[in-house]
């Protein structure tokens, strides 16, 4: 089994199945197609499948042209999981959010594997890419696969290989970001390394699926904790009347032992605010508390309130209150130069300002209309930034510093600017750093 799978991968005859065609699955599909593999994509969202089959993209930084050329290369998308047997690999890229108790919600992963298991066959390679706690692959996927009578490592191969992506960063591509891979058995690892080495420059094998799962969590916890640290430093520096961004720029000139992280109005995105709590939950099973994770979460989730306090203080200097003021929030994606709004702190800011009585508007060149979100609703479209529109607001809150904003225009025309991103380095009269 193993050798025939390895041969198919080497000759590019292997058909690559990717389950979940979102921010992770779609770029991976494009990379396999680019190298010459035929890809069969699965998703439960009919509108996405229809868009892809028509050669359209639904992610801003993925072009329709690239989808169309993948289609020419044999890429197909489907909602029909009974076609899983047509693929040689099944790479799972489905969401792993938290539930309302901030505990891991594995339902997407489990629904996916349950939908695939009836169609598994000998020779399949299953790879889980979704970020999750150590033990998910061997505690949840392995028994479900073996329930069909397959022996993992002989009949079916199972690996965990976490996705690493930095959407909007032009310096890295799927191909050039090294990929970690851990297998349930040495044969599983061998097939996983062969698969990813076909499309990725550097594959980093680790000894187990648990080591691979923990690697991804360490990476994201490292970011969450360091961002929590600089956010706390920002609050302290602000009270001392020191510009934290100037301090970070200066510290970053140290050529060793310092890694710059930048404070902001809170944490956003599908990964950093969520993934660390997968470990927190699992650690409890071992009687352990993840204190750094909890502390960073506390600091980071308090940042929108701190920024709102800055807006209130700034308006106060103009003898105004938040209640009744017109506030324009600049940037509602969770980070610069992307259109992804998941967990965006800008949305929390908008809600808090609205709840305090502000008339809230937003401008974001990447998000023309406020999208339908499960827990948030604003019936708003992006305000075009002109001298007149800027001057009509009591306060402009810079929440996400997209490069496409005209910062000089904003500076010249806004009455009051609260900058939570350190974009304006030099002070001026109507600027408040937050
Ligand atoms: N977005 C990132 O930058 C990033 C980076 C690294 C890791 N990750 C991890 O990758 C995983 C996927 O994240 P994403 O950002 O691609 O999510 P996403 O929401 O963009 O995409 C997930 C896709 O899976 C589909 N889906 C949901 N349930 C399904 C099911 N049962 N069967 C088939 N398809 C299903 C959804 O319709 C959606 O298209 C998560 O675990 C995330 O933590 C994301």
XYZ file of C-alpha atoms and ligand atoms in Angstrom:
478
model
C 0.000 0.000 0.000
C 2.649 2.445 1.108
C 4.855 1.961 -1.947
C 2.042 2.354 -4.448
C 0.942 5.598 -2.701
C 4.551 6.878 -2.734
C 4.836 6.015 -6.429
C 1.599 7.833 -7.248
C 2.792 10.916 -5.359
C 6.176 10.829 -7.116
C 4.620 10.457 -10.594
C 1.961 13.108 -9.829
C -0.750 10.546 -10.544
C -2.043 10.892 -7.003
C -5.323 12.814 -6.890
C -5.216 15.286 -4.029
C -8.388 15.594 -1.969
C -8.699 18.739 0.143
C -11.605 19.066 2.558
C -12.501 22.649 3.558
C -11.758 25.221 0.870
C -11.198 28.343 2.974
C -8.217 30.522 3.825
C -6.077 27.398 4.350
C -7.494 24.860 1.926
C -7.697 27.131 -1.096
C -4.022 28.232 -1.264
C -3.002 24.603 -0.707
C -5.219 23.527 -3.595
C -3.619 26.164 -5.830
C -0.135 24.983 -4.954
C -0.896 21.313 -5.731
C -2.550 22.355 -9.002
C 0.400 24.581 -9.913
C 2.798 21.657 -9.548
C 0.623 19.499 -11.810
C -1.585 17.465 -9.486
C -5.291 17.033 -10.055
C -7.141 18.274 -6.992
C -10.615 17.340 -5.815
C -11.897 19.860 -3.264
C -14.712 19.172 -0.810
C -16.748 21.743 1.080
C -20.184 21.798 2.697
C -20.808 25.361 1.494
C -22.563 25.119 -1.856
C -22.008 28.786 -2.673
C -18.228 28.329 -2.379
C -18.253 25.186 -4.493
C -20.370 26.928 -7.162
C -18.056 29.963 -7.174
C -14.945 27.821 -7.550
C -16.473 25.689 -10.304
C -17.273 28.930 -12.139
C -13.640 30.051 -11.737
C -14.428 32.716 -9.132
C -12.607 33.488 -5.876
C -14.198 34.575 -2.569
C -10.960 35.567 -0.843
C -9.539 38.959 -1.730
C -5.880 37.940 -1.998
C -6.651 34.896 -4.165
C -7.264 35.868 -7.778
C -9.998 34.504 -10.001
C -7.293 33.848 -12.615
C -5.512 31.443 -10.296
C -8.756 29.539 -9.671
C -9.470 29.442 -13.398
C -6.028 28.052 -14.182
C -6.405 25.430 -11.430
C -9.684 24.455 -13.074
C -7.842 23.991 -16.381
C -5.345 21.858 -14.477
C -8.204 19.518 -13.490
C -9.304 21.038 -10.178
C -12.888 20.247 -9.257
C -14.895 21.225 -6.172
C -17.829 19.276 -4.804
C -20.147 18.906 -1.836
C -20.464 15.179 -2.542
C -18.379 13.347 0.053
C -19.152 9.979 -1.542
C -16.499 10.968 -4.088
C -13.783 10.762 -1.415
C -12.655 7.411 -2.820
C -11.588 9.167 -6.053
C -8.878 10.991 -4.130
C -5.671 9.401 -2.841
C -5.138 11.939 -0.077
C -7.680 13.631 2.167
C -6.274 16.817 3.650
C -8.580 18.309 6.296
C -8.589 22.119 6.505
C -11.800 22.788 8.434
C -12.383 25.349 11.210
C -11.478 24.714 14.850
C -13.212 27.524 16.804
C -14.077 27.798 20.498
C -17.609 27.261 21.781
C -19.422 29.812 23.958
C -17.634 28.469 27.044
C -14.311 29.121 25.281
C -13.654 25.409 24.999
C -12.493 23.616 21.812
C -15.270 23.054 19.303
C -14.099 20.000 17.366
C -17.476 19.521 15.701
C -16.209 20.571 12.234
C -13.300 18.132 12.382
C -15.463 15.315 13.726
C -18.303 15.930 11.250
C -15.760 15.904 8.447
C -14.092 12.657 9.455
C -17.490 11.046 10.100
C -18.598 12.087 6.607
C -15.411 10.654 5.068
C -15.056 7.393 6.993
C -17.723 5.472 4.985
C -15.758 6.231 1.810
C -12.242 5.500 3.067
C -10.330 2.874 1.177
C -6.977 1.156 1.424
C -4.139 3.399 0.287
C -5.691 6.657 1.543
C -3.467 9.232 3.220
C -5.402 11.381 5.721
C -3.778 14.603 6.920
C -5.286 16.938 9.504
C -4.140 20.555 9.114
C -6.610 22.313 11.439
C -5.007 23.783 14.546
C -5.917 21.700 17.584
C -4.778 20.328 20.962
C -2.195 17.527 21.265
C -3.937 14.189 21.031
C -6.689 15.081 18.546
C -5.268 12.990 15.708
C -4.626 9.831 17.704
C -7.577 10.119 20.104
C -10.285 11.237 17.675
C -9.273 10.458 14.074
C -7.352 7.209 14.556
C -10.172 5.238 16.273
C -12.751 6.465 13.749
C -10.563 5.332 10.848
C -9.790 1.992 12.497
C -13.500 1.442 13.201
C -13.764 0.526 9.523
C -11.305 -2.304 10.086
C -8.315 -0.496 8.559
C -4.899 -0.693 10.192
C -3.406 2.782 10.308
C 0.186 2.651 9.064
C -0.551 -0.342 6.811
C -3.877 0.222 5.031
C -4.497 3.919 5.657
C -1.884 6.532 6.564
C -2.576 9.299 9.075
C -0.565 12.466 9.784
C -0.974 15.870 11.416
C 0.621 18.735 9.517
C -0.305 22.195 10.782
C -0.923 25.010 8.375
C 1.227 28.110 8.675
C -0.083 31.107 6.835
C 0.370 34.825 7.080
C -2.393 36.206 4.880
C -1.432 39.439 3.186
C 2.325 38.923 3.689
C 3.879 39.007 0.213
C 7.232 37.629 1.424
C 6.005 34.068 1.959
C 4.018 31.626 -0.152
C 2.629 28.171 0.532
C 5.712 26.804 -1.197
C 8.305 28.702 0.831
C 6.829 28.314 4.318
C 8.436 25.217 5.891
C 5.850 22.619 6.920
C 5.953 20.466 10.046
C 4.610 16.917 9.787
C 4.102 14.155 12.361
C 2.780 10.655 11.626
C 0.965 8.070 13.730
C 3.571 5.489 12.586
C 6.905 5.805 10.702
C 5.137 4.674 7.497
C 2.510 7.384 7.985
C 5.250 9.974 8.431
C 7.046 8.769 5.308
C 3.933 9.199 3.164
C 3.143 12.592 4.715
C 6.659 13.879 4.109
C 6.543 12.596 0.518
C 3.209 14.339 -0.099
C 4.215 17.733 1.241
C 7.766 17.587 -0.168
C 6.197 17.430 -3.624
C 4.894 20.996 -3.228
C 6.764 22.618 -0.328
C 10.466 23.472 -0.303
C 11.154 22.303 3.240
C 9.248 19.705 5.246
C 10.169 19.312 8.917
C 9.394 15.818 10.229
C 8.678 15.396 13.949
C 8.358 12.206 15.986
C 4.576 12.122 16.490
C 1.284 13.751 15.628
C 1.198 15.129 19.187
C 4.565 16.873 18.715
C 3.255 18.402 15.471
C 0.022 19.535 17.164
C 1.964 21.064 20.050
C 4.403 22.804 17.658
C 1.580 24.776 16.072
C 0.179 25.718 19.477
C 3.597 26.850 20.727
C 3.966 29.137 17.693
C 0.607 30.802 18.266
C 0.891 30.933 22.066
C 4.289 32.574 21.640
C 2.611 35.315 19.607
C -0.394 35.727 21.911
C 1.794 36.002 25.021
C 4.251 38.450 23.452
C 1.457 40.612 22.099
C -0.066 40.573 25.612
C 3.295 41.704 26.982
C 3.642 44.665 24.597
C 0.023 45.640 25.170
C 0.716 45.804 28.899
C 3.928 47.729 28.216
C 1.902 50.165 26.105
C -0.475 50.905 28.990
C 2.463 51.503 31.352
C 4.404 53.599 28.808
C 1.306 55.678 28.074
C 0.891 56.591 31.750
C 4.583 57.564 31.822
C 4.089 59.650 28.695
C 6.492 57.503 26.686
C 5.727 56.443 23.092
C 5.809 52.611 23.137
C 6.222 52.430 19.360
C 9.366 54.546 19.530
C 10.650 52.243 22.292
C 9.959 49.089 20.265
C 11.649 50.547 17.185
C 14.707 51.381 19.269
C 14.770 47.967 21.007
C 14.472 46.236 17.636
C 17.887 47.594 16.647
C 19.391 45.049 19.064
C 20.735 42.402 16.688
C 20.147 39.454 19.046
C 17.804 38.361 21.823
C 14.908 40.724 21.037
C 11.961 40.082 18.736
C 9.681 43.059 18.089
C 5.937 42.648 18.653
C 3.565 45.553 18.227
C 0.646 46.533 20.445
C -2.803 47.203 19.047
C -6.453 47.601 19.949
C -6.790 43.870 20.751
C -6.212 40.472 19.179
C -7.930 39.344 16.023
C -8.081 36.631 13.403
C -9.102 33.021 13.464
C -5.902 31.835 15.187
C -4.151 33.895 17.858
C -7.166 34.755 20.086
C -8.453 31.161 19.901
C -5.764 28.507 19.490
C -3.996 29.011 22.850
C -7.184 28.007 24.656
C -7.088 24.610 22.966
C -4.022 23.905 25.092
C -5.575 25.442 28.210
C -8.475 23.017 27.891
C -6.298 19.952 27.299
C -3.848 20.891 30.080
C -6.721 20.643 32.603
C -6.916 16.927 31.883
C -3.368 16.749 33.293
C -4.214 18.931 36.308
C -2.240 21.860 34.903
C -3.027 25.553 34.469
C -1.687 27.566 31.539
C -1.130 30.833 33.392
C 0.730 32.724 30.658
C -2.072 31.973 28.194
C -4.774 33.136 30.607
C -2.882 36.291 31.520
C -2.183 37.223 27.904
C -5.850 36.582 27.100
C -6.894 38.877 29.942
C -4.592 41.703 28.840
C -5.385 41.357 25.138
C -9.146 41.119 25.558
C -9.069 44.242 27.740
C -7.471 46.370 25.010
C -10.657 47.460 23.206
C -11.944 48.919 26.511
C -8.648 50.748 27.005
C -8.860 52.227 23.497
C -12.496 53.286 24.062
C -11.288 55.033 27.229
C -8.783 56.921 25.074
C -11.543 57.948 22.645
C -13.631 59.199 25.584
C -10.677 61.181 26.967
C -9.879 62.618 23.530
C -13.474 63.763 22.981
C -13.524 65.163 26.487
C -10.732 67.586 25.555
C -13.206 68.955 22.969
C -15.984 69.201 25.575
C -17.758 66.253 23.975
C -18.843 62.832 25.151
C -18.929 59.556 23.253
C -22.700 59.728 23.607
C -23.905 61.731 20.612
C -20.520 61.972 18.862
C -19.919 60.838 15.315
C -17.028 58.357 15.295
C -15.413 56.937 12.157
C -13.509 53.676 12.652
C -10.737 53.192 10.096
C -10.013 49.556 9.226
C -12.349 46.779 10.327
C -10.353 43.759 9.113
C -8.413 42.186 11.989
C -5.062 43.157 10.511
C -3.684 45.390 7.815
C -4.087 44.737 4.107
C -6.499 41.797 4.402
C -10.290 41.475 4.188
C -10.629 38.909 7.007
C -12.846 40.182 9.861
C -12.893 37.120 12.079
C -12.513 38.117 15.758
C -11.569 41.624 14.623
C -11.070 44.011 17.567
C -12.481 46.790 15.360
C -15.887 45.136 15.604
C -15.669 45.076 19.411
C -14.666 48.760 19.304
C -17.612 49.625 17.067
C -20.021 47.775 19.355
C -18.678 49.391 22.515
C -18.850 52.867 20.965
C -22.365 52.241 19.677
C -23.470 50.951 23.096
C -22.146 54.169 24.650
C -24.298 56.217 22.283
C -21.869 57.119 19.492
C -23.014 57.327 15.900
C -20.555 54.837 14.409
C -19.386 54.579 10.809
C -16.438 52.782 9.267
C -14.092 52.952 6.320
C -12.187 49.952 5.017
C -10.990 49.624 1.414
C -10.934 45.822 1.830
C -14.463 45.481 3.260
C -16.962 47.503 1.155
C -20.022 46.312 3.083
C -20.189 45.181 6.723
C -20.644 41.419 6.274
C -23.178 39.182 7.959
C -21.480 37.837 11.083
C -22.891 35.274 13.510
C -22.747 37.519 16.584
C -22.326 41.050 15.248
C -24.478 43.221 13.093
C -24.022 46.672 11.556
C -26.077 47.820 8.612
C -23.209 49.840 7.177
C -21.089 50.324 4.056
C -17.558 51.638 3.928
C -17.367 55.450 3.924
C -15.245 56.861 1.094
C -12.476 58.988 2.597
C -12.550 62.552 1.306
C -11.658 65.861 2.909
C -15.368 66.530 3.500
C -16.281 63.099 4.841
C -13.325 63.089 7.254
C -14.142 66.552 8.544
C -17.709 65.527 9.306
C -16.741 63.217 12.211
C -16.000 64.284 15.770
C -13.363 61.582 16.051
C -11.546 59.243 13.673
C -10.300 56.044 15.317
C -7.481 54.290 13.460
C -8.063 50.627 14.354
C -6.372 48.784 11.453
C -3.651 50.608 9.555
C -4.171 49.411 5.965
C -1.533 50.695 3.544
C -4.291 51.832 1.191
C -5.412 54.630 3.528
C -4.198 58.108 2.598
C -2.679 59.057 5.954
C -1.834 62.593 4.908
C -5.445 63.198 3.809
C -6.658 61.835 7.143
C -4.205 63.984 9.095
C -5.101 67.134 7.187
C -8.874 66.788 7.469
C -9.903 64.799 10.554
C -10.798 66.947 13.580
C -9.454 64.431 16.064
C -7.464 61.223 15.446
C -7.067 58.391 17.939
C -4.279 56.168 16.574
C -4.168 52.672 18.107
C -1.497 51.403 15.695
C 1.347 53.867 16.062
C 0.986 54.843 12.400
C 1.609 58.538 13.050
C 5.102 58.758 14.498
C 5.377 62.541 14.898
C 2.936 64.197 17.314
C 0.508 66.870 16.103
C -2.258 68.833 17.790
C -5.280 66.702 17.029
C -3.520 63.309 17.464
C -4.027 61.017 20.465
C -1.960 57.835 20.591
C -3.825 54.857 22.006
N -6.607 31.401 8.267
C -5.360 31.236 8.654
O -4.530 32.119 8.450
C -4.902 29.951 9.332
C -3.532 29.770 9.528
C -3.076 28.613 10.129
C -3.993 27.649 10.557
N -5.320 27.844 10.392
C -6.215 26.771 10.826
O -6.717 26.098 9.687
C -8.041 25.648 9.928
C -8.975 26.182 8.842
O -9.005 27.592 8.917
P -9.467 28.522 7.721
O -8.977 29.887 8.060
O -9.088 27.925 6.412
O -11.057 28.435 7.900
P -12.160 28.893 6.822
O -13.395 29.120 7.604
O -11.628 29.948 5.927
O -12.348 27.603 5.913
C -12.892 26.408 6.372
C -13.735 25.816 5.260
O -14.213 24.561 5.713
C -15.546 24.397 5.281
N -16.167 23.397 6.133
C -16.716 23.543 7.366
N -17.160 22.363 7.808
C -16.889 21.452 6.852
C -17.114 20.065 6.728
N -17.706 19.353 7.694
N -16.683 19.473 5.603
C -16.085 20.173 4.622
N -15.849 21.487 4.671
C -16.246 22.124 5.781
C -16.138 25.787 5.371
O -17.280 25.930 4.549
C -14.962 26.650 4.893
O -14.982 26.835 3.498
C -8.389 26.106 11.343
O -8.104 25.062 12.231
C -7.429 27.247 11.569
O -7.144 27.418 12.943
C -5.806 28.985 9.771
